[in-house]
Coordinates of C-alpha atoms in Angstrom, one line a residue:
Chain A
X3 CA -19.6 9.2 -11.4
X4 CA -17.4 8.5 -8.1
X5 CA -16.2 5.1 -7.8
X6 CA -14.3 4.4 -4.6
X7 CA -12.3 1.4 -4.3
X8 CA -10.3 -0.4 -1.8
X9 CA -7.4 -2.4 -2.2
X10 CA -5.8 -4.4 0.6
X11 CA -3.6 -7.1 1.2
X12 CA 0.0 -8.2 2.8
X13 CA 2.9 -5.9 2.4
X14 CA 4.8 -7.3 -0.6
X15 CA 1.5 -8.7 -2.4
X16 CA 1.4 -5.7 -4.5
X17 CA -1.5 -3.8 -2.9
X18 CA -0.1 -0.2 -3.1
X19 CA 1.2 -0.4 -6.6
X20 CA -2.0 -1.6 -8.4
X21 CA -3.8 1.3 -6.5
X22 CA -1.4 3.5 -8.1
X23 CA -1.5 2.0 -11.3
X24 CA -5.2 1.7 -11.5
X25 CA -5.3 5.7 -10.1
X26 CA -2.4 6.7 -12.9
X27 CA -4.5 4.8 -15.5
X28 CA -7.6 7.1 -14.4
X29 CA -5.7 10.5 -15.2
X30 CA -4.1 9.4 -18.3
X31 CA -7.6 9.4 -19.1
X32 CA -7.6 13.2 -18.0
X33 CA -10.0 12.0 -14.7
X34 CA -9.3 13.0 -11.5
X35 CA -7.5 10.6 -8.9
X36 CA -6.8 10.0 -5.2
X37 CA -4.8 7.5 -3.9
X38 CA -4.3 7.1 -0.2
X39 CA -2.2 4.6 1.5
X40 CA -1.6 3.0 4.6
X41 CA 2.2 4.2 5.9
X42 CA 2.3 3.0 9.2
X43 CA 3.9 0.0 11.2
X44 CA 1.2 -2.5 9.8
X45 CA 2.8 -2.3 6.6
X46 CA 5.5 -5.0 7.8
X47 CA 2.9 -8.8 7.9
X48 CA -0.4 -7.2 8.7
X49 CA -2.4 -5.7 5.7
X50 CA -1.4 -3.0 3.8
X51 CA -4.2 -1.3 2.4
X52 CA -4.7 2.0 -0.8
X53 CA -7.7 3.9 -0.8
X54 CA -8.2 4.9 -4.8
X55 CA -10.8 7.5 -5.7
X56 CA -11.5 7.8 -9.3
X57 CA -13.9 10.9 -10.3
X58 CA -14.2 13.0 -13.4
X59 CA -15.2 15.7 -10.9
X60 CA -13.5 17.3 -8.1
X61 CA -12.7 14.8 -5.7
X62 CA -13.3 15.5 -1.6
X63 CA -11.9 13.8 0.9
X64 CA -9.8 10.9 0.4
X65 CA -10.6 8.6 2.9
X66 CA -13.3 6.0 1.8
X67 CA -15.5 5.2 4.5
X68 CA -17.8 2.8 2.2
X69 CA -15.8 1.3 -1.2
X70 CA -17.9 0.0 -4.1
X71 CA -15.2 -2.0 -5.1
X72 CA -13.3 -3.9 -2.4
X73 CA -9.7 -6.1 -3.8
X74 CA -8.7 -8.3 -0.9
X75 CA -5.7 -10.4 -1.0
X76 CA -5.6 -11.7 2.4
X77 CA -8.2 -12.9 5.0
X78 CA -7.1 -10.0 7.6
X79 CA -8.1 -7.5 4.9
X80 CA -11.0 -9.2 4.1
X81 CA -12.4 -8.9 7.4
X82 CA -11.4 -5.5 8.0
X83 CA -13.1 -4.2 5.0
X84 CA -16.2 -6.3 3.7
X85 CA -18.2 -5.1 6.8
X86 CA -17.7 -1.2 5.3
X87 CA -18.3 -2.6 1.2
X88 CA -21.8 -0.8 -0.2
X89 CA -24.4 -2.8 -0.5
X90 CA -24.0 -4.2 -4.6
X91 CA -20.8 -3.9 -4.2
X92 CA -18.5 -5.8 -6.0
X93 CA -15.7 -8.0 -4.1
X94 CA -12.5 -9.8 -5.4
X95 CA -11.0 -11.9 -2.8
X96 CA -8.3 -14.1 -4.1
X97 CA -9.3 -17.7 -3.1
X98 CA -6.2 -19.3 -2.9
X99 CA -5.0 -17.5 0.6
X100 CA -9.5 -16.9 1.5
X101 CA -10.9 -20.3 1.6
X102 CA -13.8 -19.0 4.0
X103 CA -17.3 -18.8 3.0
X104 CA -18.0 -15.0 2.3
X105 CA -21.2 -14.7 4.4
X106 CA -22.4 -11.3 2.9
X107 CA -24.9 -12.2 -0.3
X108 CA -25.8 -8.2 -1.1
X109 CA -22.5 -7.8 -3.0
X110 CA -21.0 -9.9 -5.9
X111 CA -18.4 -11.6 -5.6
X112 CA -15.8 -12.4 -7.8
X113 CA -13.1 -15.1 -7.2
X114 CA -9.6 -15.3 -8.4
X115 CA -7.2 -17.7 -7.4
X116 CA -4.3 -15.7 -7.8
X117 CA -1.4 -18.5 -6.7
X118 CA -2.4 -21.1 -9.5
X119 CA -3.0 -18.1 -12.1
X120 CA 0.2 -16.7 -11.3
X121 CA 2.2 -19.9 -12.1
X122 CA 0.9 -20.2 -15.2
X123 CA 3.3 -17.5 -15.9
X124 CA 5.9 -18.9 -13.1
X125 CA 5.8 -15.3 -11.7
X126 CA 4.0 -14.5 -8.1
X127 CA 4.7 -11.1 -8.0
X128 CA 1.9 -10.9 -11.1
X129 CA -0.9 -11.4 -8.8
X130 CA -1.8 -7.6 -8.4
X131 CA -1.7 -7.1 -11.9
X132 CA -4.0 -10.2 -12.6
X133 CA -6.4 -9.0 -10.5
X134 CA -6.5 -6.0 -12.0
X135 CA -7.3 -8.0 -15.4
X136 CA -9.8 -9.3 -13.6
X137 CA -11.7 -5.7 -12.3
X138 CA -11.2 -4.2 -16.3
X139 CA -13.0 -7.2 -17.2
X140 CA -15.6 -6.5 -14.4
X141 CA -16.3 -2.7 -14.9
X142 CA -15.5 0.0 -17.0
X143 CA -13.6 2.1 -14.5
X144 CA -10.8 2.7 -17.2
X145 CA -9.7 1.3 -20.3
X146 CA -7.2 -1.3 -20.7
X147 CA -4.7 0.4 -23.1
X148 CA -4.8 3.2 -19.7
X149 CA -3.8 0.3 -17.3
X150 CA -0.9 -0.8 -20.3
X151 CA 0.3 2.7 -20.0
X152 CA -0.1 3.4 -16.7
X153 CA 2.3 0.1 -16.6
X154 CA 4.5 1.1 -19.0
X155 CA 5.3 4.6 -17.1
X156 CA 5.2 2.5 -13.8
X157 CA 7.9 -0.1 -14.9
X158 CA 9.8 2.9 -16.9
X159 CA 11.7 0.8 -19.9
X160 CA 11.7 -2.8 -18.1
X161 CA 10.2 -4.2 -21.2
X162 CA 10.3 -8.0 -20.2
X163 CA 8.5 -6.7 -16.7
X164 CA 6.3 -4.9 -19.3
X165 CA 5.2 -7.7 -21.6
X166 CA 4.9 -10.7 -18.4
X167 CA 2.0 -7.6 -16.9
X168 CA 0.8 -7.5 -20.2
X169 CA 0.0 -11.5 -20.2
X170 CA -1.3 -10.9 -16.2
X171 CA -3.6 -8.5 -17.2
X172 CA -5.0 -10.8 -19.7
X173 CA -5.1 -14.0 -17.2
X174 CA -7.3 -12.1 -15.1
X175 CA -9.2 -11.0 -17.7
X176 CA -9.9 -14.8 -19.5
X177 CA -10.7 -15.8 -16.0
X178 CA -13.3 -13.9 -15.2
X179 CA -14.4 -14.6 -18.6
X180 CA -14.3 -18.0 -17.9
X181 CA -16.4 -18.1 -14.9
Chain B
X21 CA 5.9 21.9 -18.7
X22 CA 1.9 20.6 -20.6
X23 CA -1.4 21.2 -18.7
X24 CA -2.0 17.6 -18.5
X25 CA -3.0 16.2 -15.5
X26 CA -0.7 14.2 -13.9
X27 CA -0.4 11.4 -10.8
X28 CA 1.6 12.9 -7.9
X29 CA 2.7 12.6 -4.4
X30 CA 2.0 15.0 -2.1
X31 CA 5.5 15.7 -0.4
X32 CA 7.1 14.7 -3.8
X33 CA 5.3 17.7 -5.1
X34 CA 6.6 20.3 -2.3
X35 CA 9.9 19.7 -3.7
X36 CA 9.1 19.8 -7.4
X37 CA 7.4 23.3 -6.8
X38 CA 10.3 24.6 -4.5
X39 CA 12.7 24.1 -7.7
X40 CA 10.7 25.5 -9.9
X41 CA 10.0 28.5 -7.6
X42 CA 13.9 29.1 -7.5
X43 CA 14.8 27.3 -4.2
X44 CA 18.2 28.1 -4.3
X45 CA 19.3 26.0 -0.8
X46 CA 18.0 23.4 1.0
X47 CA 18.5 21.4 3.9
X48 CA 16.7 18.6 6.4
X49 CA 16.7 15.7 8.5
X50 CA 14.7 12.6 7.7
X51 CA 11.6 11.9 9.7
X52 CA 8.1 10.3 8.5
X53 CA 5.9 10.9 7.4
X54 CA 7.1 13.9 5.4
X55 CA 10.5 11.9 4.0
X56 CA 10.0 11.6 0.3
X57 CA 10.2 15.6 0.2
X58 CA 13.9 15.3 1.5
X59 CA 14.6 12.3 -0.9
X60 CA 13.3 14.7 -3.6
X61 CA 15.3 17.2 -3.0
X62 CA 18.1 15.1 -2.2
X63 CA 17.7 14.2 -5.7
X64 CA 16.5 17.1 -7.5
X65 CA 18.2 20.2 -5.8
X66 CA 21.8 18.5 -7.3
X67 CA 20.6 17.5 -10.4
X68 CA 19.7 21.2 -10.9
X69 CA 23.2 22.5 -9.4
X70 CA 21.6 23.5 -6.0
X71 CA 22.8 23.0 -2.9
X72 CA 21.1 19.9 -0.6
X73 CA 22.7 19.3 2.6
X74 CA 21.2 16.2 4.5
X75 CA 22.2 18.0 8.1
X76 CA 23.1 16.0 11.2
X77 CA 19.8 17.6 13.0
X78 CA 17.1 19.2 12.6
X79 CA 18.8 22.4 14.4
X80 CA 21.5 22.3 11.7
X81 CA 19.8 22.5 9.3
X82 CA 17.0 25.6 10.3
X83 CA 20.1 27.2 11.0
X84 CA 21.8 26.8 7.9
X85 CA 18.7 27.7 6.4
X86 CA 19.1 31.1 8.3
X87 CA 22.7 31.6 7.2
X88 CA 21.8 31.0 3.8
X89 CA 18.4 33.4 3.9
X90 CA 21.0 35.7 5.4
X91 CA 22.8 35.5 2.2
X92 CA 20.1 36.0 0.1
X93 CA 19.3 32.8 -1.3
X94 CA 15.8 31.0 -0.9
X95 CA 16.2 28.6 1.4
X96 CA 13.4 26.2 2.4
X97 CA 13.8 23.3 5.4
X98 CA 11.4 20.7 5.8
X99 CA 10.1 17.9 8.5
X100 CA 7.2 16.7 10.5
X101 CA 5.8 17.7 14.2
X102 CA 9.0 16.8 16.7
X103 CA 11.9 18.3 14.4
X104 CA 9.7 21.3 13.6
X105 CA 10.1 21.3 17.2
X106 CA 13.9 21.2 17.7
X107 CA 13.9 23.9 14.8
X108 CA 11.8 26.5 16.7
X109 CA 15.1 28.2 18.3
X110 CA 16.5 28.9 15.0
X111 CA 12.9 29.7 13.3
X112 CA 12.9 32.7 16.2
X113 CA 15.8 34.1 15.2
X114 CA 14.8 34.2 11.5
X115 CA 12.0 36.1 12.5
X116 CA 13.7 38.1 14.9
X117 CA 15.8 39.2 12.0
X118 CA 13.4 40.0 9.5
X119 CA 14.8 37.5 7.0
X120 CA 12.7 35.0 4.3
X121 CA 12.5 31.4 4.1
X122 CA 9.9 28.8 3.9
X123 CA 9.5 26.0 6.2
X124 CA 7.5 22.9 5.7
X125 CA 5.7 20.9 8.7
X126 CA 3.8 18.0 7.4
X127 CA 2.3 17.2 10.7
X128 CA 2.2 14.0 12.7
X129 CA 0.5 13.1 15.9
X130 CA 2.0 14.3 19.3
X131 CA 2.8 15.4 22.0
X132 CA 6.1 14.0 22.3
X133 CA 7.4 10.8 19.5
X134 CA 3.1 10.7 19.6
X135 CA 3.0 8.6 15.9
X136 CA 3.4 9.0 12.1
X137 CA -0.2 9.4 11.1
X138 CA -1.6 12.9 9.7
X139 CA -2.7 15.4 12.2
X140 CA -3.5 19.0 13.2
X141 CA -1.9 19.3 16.5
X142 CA 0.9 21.5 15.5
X143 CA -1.7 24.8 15.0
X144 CA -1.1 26.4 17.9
X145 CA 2.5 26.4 17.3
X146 CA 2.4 27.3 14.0
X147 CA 0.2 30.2 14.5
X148 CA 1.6 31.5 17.9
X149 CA 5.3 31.7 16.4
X150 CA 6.5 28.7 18.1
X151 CA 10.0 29.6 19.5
X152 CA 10.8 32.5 21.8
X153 CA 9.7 35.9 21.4
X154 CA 6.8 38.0 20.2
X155 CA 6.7 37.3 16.2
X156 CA 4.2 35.8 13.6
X157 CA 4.8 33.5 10.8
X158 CA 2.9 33.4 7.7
X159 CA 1.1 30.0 8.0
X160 CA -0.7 28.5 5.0
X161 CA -3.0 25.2 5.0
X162 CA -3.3 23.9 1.5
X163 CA -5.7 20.6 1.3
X164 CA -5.0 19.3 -1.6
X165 CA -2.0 18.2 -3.7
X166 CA -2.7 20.8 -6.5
X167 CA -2.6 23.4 -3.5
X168 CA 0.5 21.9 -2.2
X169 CA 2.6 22.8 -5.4
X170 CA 0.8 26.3 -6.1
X171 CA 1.3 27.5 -2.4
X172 CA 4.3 26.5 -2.1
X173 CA 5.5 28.7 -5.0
X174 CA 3.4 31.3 -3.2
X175 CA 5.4 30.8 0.2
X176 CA 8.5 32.0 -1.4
X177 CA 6.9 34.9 -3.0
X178 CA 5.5 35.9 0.4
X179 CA 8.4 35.5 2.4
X180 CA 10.6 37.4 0.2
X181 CA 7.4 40.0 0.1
X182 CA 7.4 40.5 3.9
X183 CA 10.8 39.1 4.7
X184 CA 9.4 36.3 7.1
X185 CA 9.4 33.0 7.3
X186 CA 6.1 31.1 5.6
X187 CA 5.0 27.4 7.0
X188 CA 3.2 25.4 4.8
X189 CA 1.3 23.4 7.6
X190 CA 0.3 20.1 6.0
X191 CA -0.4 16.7 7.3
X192 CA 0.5 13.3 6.8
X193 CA -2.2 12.3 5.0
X194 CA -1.4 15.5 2.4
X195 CA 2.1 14.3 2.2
X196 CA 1.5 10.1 1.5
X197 CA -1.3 10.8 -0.6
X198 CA -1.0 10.9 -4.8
X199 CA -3.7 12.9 -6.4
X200 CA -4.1 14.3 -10.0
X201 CA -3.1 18.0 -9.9
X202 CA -1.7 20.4 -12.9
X203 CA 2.0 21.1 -13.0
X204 CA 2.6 24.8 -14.3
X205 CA 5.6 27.1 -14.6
X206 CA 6.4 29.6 -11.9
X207 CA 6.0 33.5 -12.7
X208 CA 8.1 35.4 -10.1
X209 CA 5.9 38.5 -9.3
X210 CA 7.5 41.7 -10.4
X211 CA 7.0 43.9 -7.2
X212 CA 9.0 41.8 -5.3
X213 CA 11.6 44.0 -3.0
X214 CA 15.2 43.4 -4.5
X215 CA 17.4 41.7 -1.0
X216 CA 19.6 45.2 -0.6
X217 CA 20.0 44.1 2.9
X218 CA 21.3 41.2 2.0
X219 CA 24.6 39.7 3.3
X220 CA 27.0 39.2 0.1
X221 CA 30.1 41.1 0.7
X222 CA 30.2 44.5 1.1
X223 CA 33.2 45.9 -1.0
X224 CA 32.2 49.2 -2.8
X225 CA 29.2 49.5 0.1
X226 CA 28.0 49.8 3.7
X227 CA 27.8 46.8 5.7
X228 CA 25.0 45.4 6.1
X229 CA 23.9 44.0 9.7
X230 CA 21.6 41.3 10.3
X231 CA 21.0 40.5 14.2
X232 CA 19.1 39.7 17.0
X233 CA 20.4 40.8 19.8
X234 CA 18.9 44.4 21.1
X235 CA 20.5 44.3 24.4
X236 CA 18.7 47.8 25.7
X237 CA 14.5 47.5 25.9
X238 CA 14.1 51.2 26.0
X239 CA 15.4 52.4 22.8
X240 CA 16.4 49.0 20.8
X241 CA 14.3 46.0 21.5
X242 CA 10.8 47.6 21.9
X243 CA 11.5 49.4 18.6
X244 CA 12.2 46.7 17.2
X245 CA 9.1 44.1 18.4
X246 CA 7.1 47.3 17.5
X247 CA 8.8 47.3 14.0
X248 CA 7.8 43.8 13.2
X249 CA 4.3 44.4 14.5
X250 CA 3.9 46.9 12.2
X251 CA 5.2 43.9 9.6
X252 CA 2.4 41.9 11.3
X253 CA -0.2 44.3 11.1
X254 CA 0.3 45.0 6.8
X255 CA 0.5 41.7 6.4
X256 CA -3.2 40.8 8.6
X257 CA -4.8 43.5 6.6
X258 CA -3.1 42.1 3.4
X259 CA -3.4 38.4 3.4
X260 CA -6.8 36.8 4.7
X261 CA -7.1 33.3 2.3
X262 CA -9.8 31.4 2.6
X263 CA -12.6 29.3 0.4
X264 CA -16.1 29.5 1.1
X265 CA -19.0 27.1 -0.2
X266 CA -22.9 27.3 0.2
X267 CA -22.1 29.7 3.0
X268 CA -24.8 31.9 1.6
X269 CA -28.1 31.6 4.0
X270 CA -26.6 28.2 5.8
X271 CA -28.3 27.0 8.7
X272 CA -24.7 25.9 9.8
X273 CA -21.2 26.5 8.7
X274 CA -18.1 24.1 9.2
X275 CA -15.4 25.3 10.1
X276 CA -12.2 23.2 9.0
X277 CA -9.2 23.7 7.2
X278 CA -6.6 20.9 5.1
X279 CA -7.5 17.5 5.3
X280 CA -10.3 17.3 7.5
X281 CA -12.0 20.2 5.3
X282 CA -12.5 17.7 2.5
X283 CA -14.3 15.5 4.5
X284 CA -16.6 18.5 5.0
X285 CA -17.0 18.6 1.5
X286 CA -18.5 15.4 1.1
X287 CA -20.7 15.8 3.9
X288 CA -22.4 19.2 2.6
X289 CA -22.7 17.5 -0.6
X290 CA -24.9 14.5 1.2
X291 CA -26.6 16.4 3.3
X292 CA -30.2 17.1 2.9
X293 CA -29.7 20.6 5.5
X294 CA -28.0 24.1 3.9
X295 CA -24.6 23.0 5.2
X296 CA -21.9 25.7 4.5
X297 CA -17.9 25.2 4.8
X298 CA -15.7 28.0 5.5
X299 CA -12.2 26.9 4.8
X300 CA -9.2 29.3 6.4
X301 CA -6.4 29.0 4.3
X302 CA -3.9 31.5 5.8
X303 CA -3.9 29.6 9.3
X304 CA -2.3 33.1 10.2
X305 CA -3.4 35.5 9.7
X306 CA -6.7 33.7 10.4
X307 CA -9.2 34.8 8.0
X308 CA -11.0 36.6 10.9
X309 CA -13.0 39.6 9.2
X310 CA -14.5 36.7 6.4
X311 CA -15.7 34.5 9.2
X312 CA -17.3 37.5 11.3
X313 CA -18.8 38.4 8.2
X314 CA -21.2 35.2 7.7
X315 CA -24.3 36.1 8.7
X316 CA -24.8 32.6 10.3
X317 CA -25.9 31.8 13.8
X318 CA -24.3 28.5 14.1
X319 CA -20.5 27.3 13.7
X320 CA -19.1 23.9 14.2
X321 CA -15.4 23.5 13.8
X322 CA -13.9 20.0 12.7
X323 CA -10.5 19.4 13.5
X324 CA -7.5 17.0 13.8
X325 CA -6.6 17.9 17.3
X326 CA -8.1 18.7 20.9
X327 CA -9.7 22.3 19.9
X328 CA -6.9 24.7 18.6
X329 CA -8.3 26.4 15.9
X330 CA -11.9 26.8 17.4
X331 CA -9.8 29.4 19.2
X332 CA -9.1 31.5 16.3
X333 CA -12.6 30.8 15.5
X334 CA -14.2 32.2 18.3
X335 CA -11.7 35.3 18.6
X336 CA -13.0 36.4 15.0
X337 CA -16.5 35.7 16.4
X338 CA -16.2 37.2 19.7
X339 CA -18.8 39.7 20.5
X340 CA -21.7 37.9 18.4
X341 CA -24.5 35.5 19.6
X342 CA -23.0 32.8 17.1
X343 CA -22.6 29.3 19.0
X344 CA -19.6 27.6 18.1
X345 CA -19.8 24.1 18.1
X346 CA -16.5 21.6 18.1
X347 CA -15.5 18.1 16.7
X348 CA -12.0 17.1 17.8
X349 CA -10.2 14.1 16.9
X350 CA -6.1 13.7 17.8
X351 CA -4.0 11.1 17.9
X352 CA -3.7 10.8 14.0
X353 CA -7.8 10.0 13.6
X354 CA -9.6 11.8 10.9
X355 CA -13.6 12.3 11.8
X356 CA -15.8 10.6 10.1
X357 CA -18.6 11.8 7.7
X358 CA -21.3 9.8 9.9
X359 CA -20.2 11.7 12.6
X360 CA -20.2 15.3 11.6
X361 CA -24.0 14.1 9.9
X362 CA -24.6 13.1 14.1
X363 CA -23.2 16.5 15.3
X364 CA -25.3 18.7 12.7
X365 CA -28.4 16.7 13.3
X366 CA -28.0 17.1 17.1
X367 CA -27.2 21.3 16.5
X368 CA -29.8 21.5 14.3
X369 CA -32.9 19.9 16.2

């Protein structure tokens, strides 16, 4: 099984360390793992965008030309990228920066709205890692106590950074749930 | 060191093998996108007691990589398509003087500032020497980060073998990624030539003489180019790396080597034809007697620049009825899977 996800966003929303986390959490489970970013001068107000690959085979290129799971965090991301997600593919979008109407009906989509979510624990820089509650809830890509290690070598001994993504993870989890 | 599979970044990886290979010197000058090797080394070489020297150019710092090479030490520079550039005077005259070192080129688009995206367009440089003068480097194109850290222990090994400078030609793409690879000690290999000709004082012993200056052609500088073209000739019948998939009774083979190779792989794997890939590895020597070996009719190379390796690819096919076909994308693009499906369909009506 090849899952091929893309995760996209502002620069500073957190888009290139959930793909690493979500990647790292994969091979902690002993799978293999690419993760591929955008470098270049868009990183500074246009989207930054990952490109994870997660594969317990040998993984080929890189590059996904079709995700089955796109993350968008902005509306410039979101039209970049939904025109390329496979059909039954899954979308997150958070809804509190996309307020338009997502006119493709041949994927599922999942809404988060990550401002309001991330007040609850009066920290915005938790939006990544909520939505990453949210796609643990959603498939079963890896398993959460990965993602809590994955976090724990990502944020080295910051244990205060450690517990607030603990309680993210679970926001995004309950609100799915929820929903 | 475990075999467990770890998360790693390609450049970050370069360095972490280079240490553990027994880089003893190294020196660079930032550029993107292949600037997290130099801040790993920057890091690293000191925490192990080695010397790092951030140069003020990149032609400071290929020639300190000569003087110390000249010493004896493994010495390794690094840096992406315009500073491997400005380095090419100083890369001549390592050859030119028989001396080891490795050299790292994580290419970017050009000519000129061109971008910081991954690209190819540095193969003719690579594989043509580069600077001034007849002479050969080794050049290696891993395509993966797993290959990044095992040829890059290799590159020492082979430049201390043949006393020549190895380039690991690599791409920005190979350098940003992370991918899971398997960390694993270094062996040194036991035949390798102890450096007698090393510079390192010469109390109690000849001098030694490393130069490049042969001021008379007929009985100093011809011998000499023909000396190192004997190097060049050991080392073609020696080292021809390459990987090979479903090559056996293709209807087509691809042609395509780093990067672009692995979108190969996902294109023989959905295709419903008897796609093969033949992926050089040693850029130079070009894998020439494997390739003229496939008993296939029809080539297509795929590459990251306007048509530089389909040279090498025809040379090893030349004098055969094989068709070589081309995909070329600069300018930092990587092809597409839908269109190397369009280009076999089309050679294959």
């Amino acid at each position: 099984m090849k899952t091929q996800i893309i995760v996209a966003g502002f620069g500073g929303q957190g888009v290139l360390t959930l793909g690493v986390i979500l990647a790292n959490a994969a091979v902690l489970e002993d799978k293999n793992a690419t993760w591929l970013p955008s470098y270049g001068p868009e990183m500074r107000g246009g989207t930054a965008n990952c490109h994870v690959i997660i594969s317990e085979e040998d993984i080929g290129s890189a590059v996904i030309s079709q995700p089955d799971i796109l993350i968008a965090f902005n509306h410039p991301s979101l039209e970049k990228f939904l025109p390329r997600l496979k059909k039954n593919g899954l979308l997150i979008i958070n809804s509190s920066l996309i307020k338009e109407e997502i006119i493709r009906k041949d994927i599922k989509l999942v809404s988060l709205p990550l401002v309001e979510l991330a007040a609850k624990i009066q920290n915005q820089k938790t939006i990544n890692i909520i939505a990453m509650g949210a796609l643990l809830e959603l498939t079963e890509l890896v398993k959460t106590s990965s993602v809590v290690d994955s976090i724990k070598q990502n944020f080295k001994d910051k244990q205060d950074i450690i517990e607030l993504n603990k309680k993210a993870l679970e926001l995004g989890r309950e609100h799915v749930k929820k929903n | 060191m475990t075999n467990k599979k770890v998360l790693k970044k390609g450049n970050h990886v370069i360095g972490a093998a280079a240490i553990e290979a027994g880089c003893e010197f190294y020196a660079g000058y930032p550029i993107t996108p292949q600037n997290e090797l130099t801040e790993y080394m920057a890091k690293h070489m000191v925490l192990n007691k080695r010397p790092f020297v951030q140069a003020e150019s990149e032609v400071s710092a290929i020639n300190m990589v000569f003087g110390a090479s000249a010493a004896g030490a493994r010495a390794m520079t690094s840096s992406s398509s315009p500073g491997i550039s400005l380095k090419q005077e100083g890369i001549s005259y390592i050859a030119g003087a028989n001396l080891p070192c490795v050299i790292v080129n994580m290419v970017r688009g050009g000519p000129g500032l061109g971008n910081i995206a991954g690209a190819q367009s540095d193969y003719f440089q690579a594989t043509r020497g580069g600077g001034h003068g007849d002479y050969r480097l080794i050049v290696l194109g891993p395509n993966s980060v797993q290959e990044l850290y095992d040829y890059t222990m290799k590159s020492f090994d082979l430049a201390d073998k043949y006393r020549i400078p190895v380039m690991i030609l690599g791409d920005g793409y190979l350098g940003q990624m992370m991918e899971s690879l398997t960390l694993h000690k270094y062996a040194k290999p036991k035949n390798l030539p102890k450096k007698t000709w090393a510079l390192t004082g010469c109390k109690g012993r000849n001098p030694n003489v490393i130069k490049t200056l042969y001021l008379t052609p007929e009985d100093a500088l011809e011998k000499h180019n023909l000396e190192l073209n004997v190097k060049y000739e050991k080392i073609k019948k020696e080292l021809q790396l390459f990987e090979t998939i479903n090559v056996q009774n293709a209807e087509l083979v691809i042609v395509a080597y780093g990067t672009v190779s692995r979108v190969v792989k996902n294109v023989i794997e959905s295709s419903d034809k008897k796609i093969g890939l033949f992926r050089p590895i040693s850029l130079w020597p070009f894998p020439e007697n494997a390739l003229r070996n496939l008993k296939c009719k029809k080539f297509l190379v795929v590459e990251m620049s306007l048509g530089q390796m389909v040279e090498d690819v025809k040379l090893s096919l030349f004098g055969t009825d094989a068709s070589v076909d081309l995909i070329a994308r600069p300018g930092g693009m990587i092809p597409t899977e839908e269109e190397i499906h369009k280009k076999i369909k089309l050679m294959l009506k």
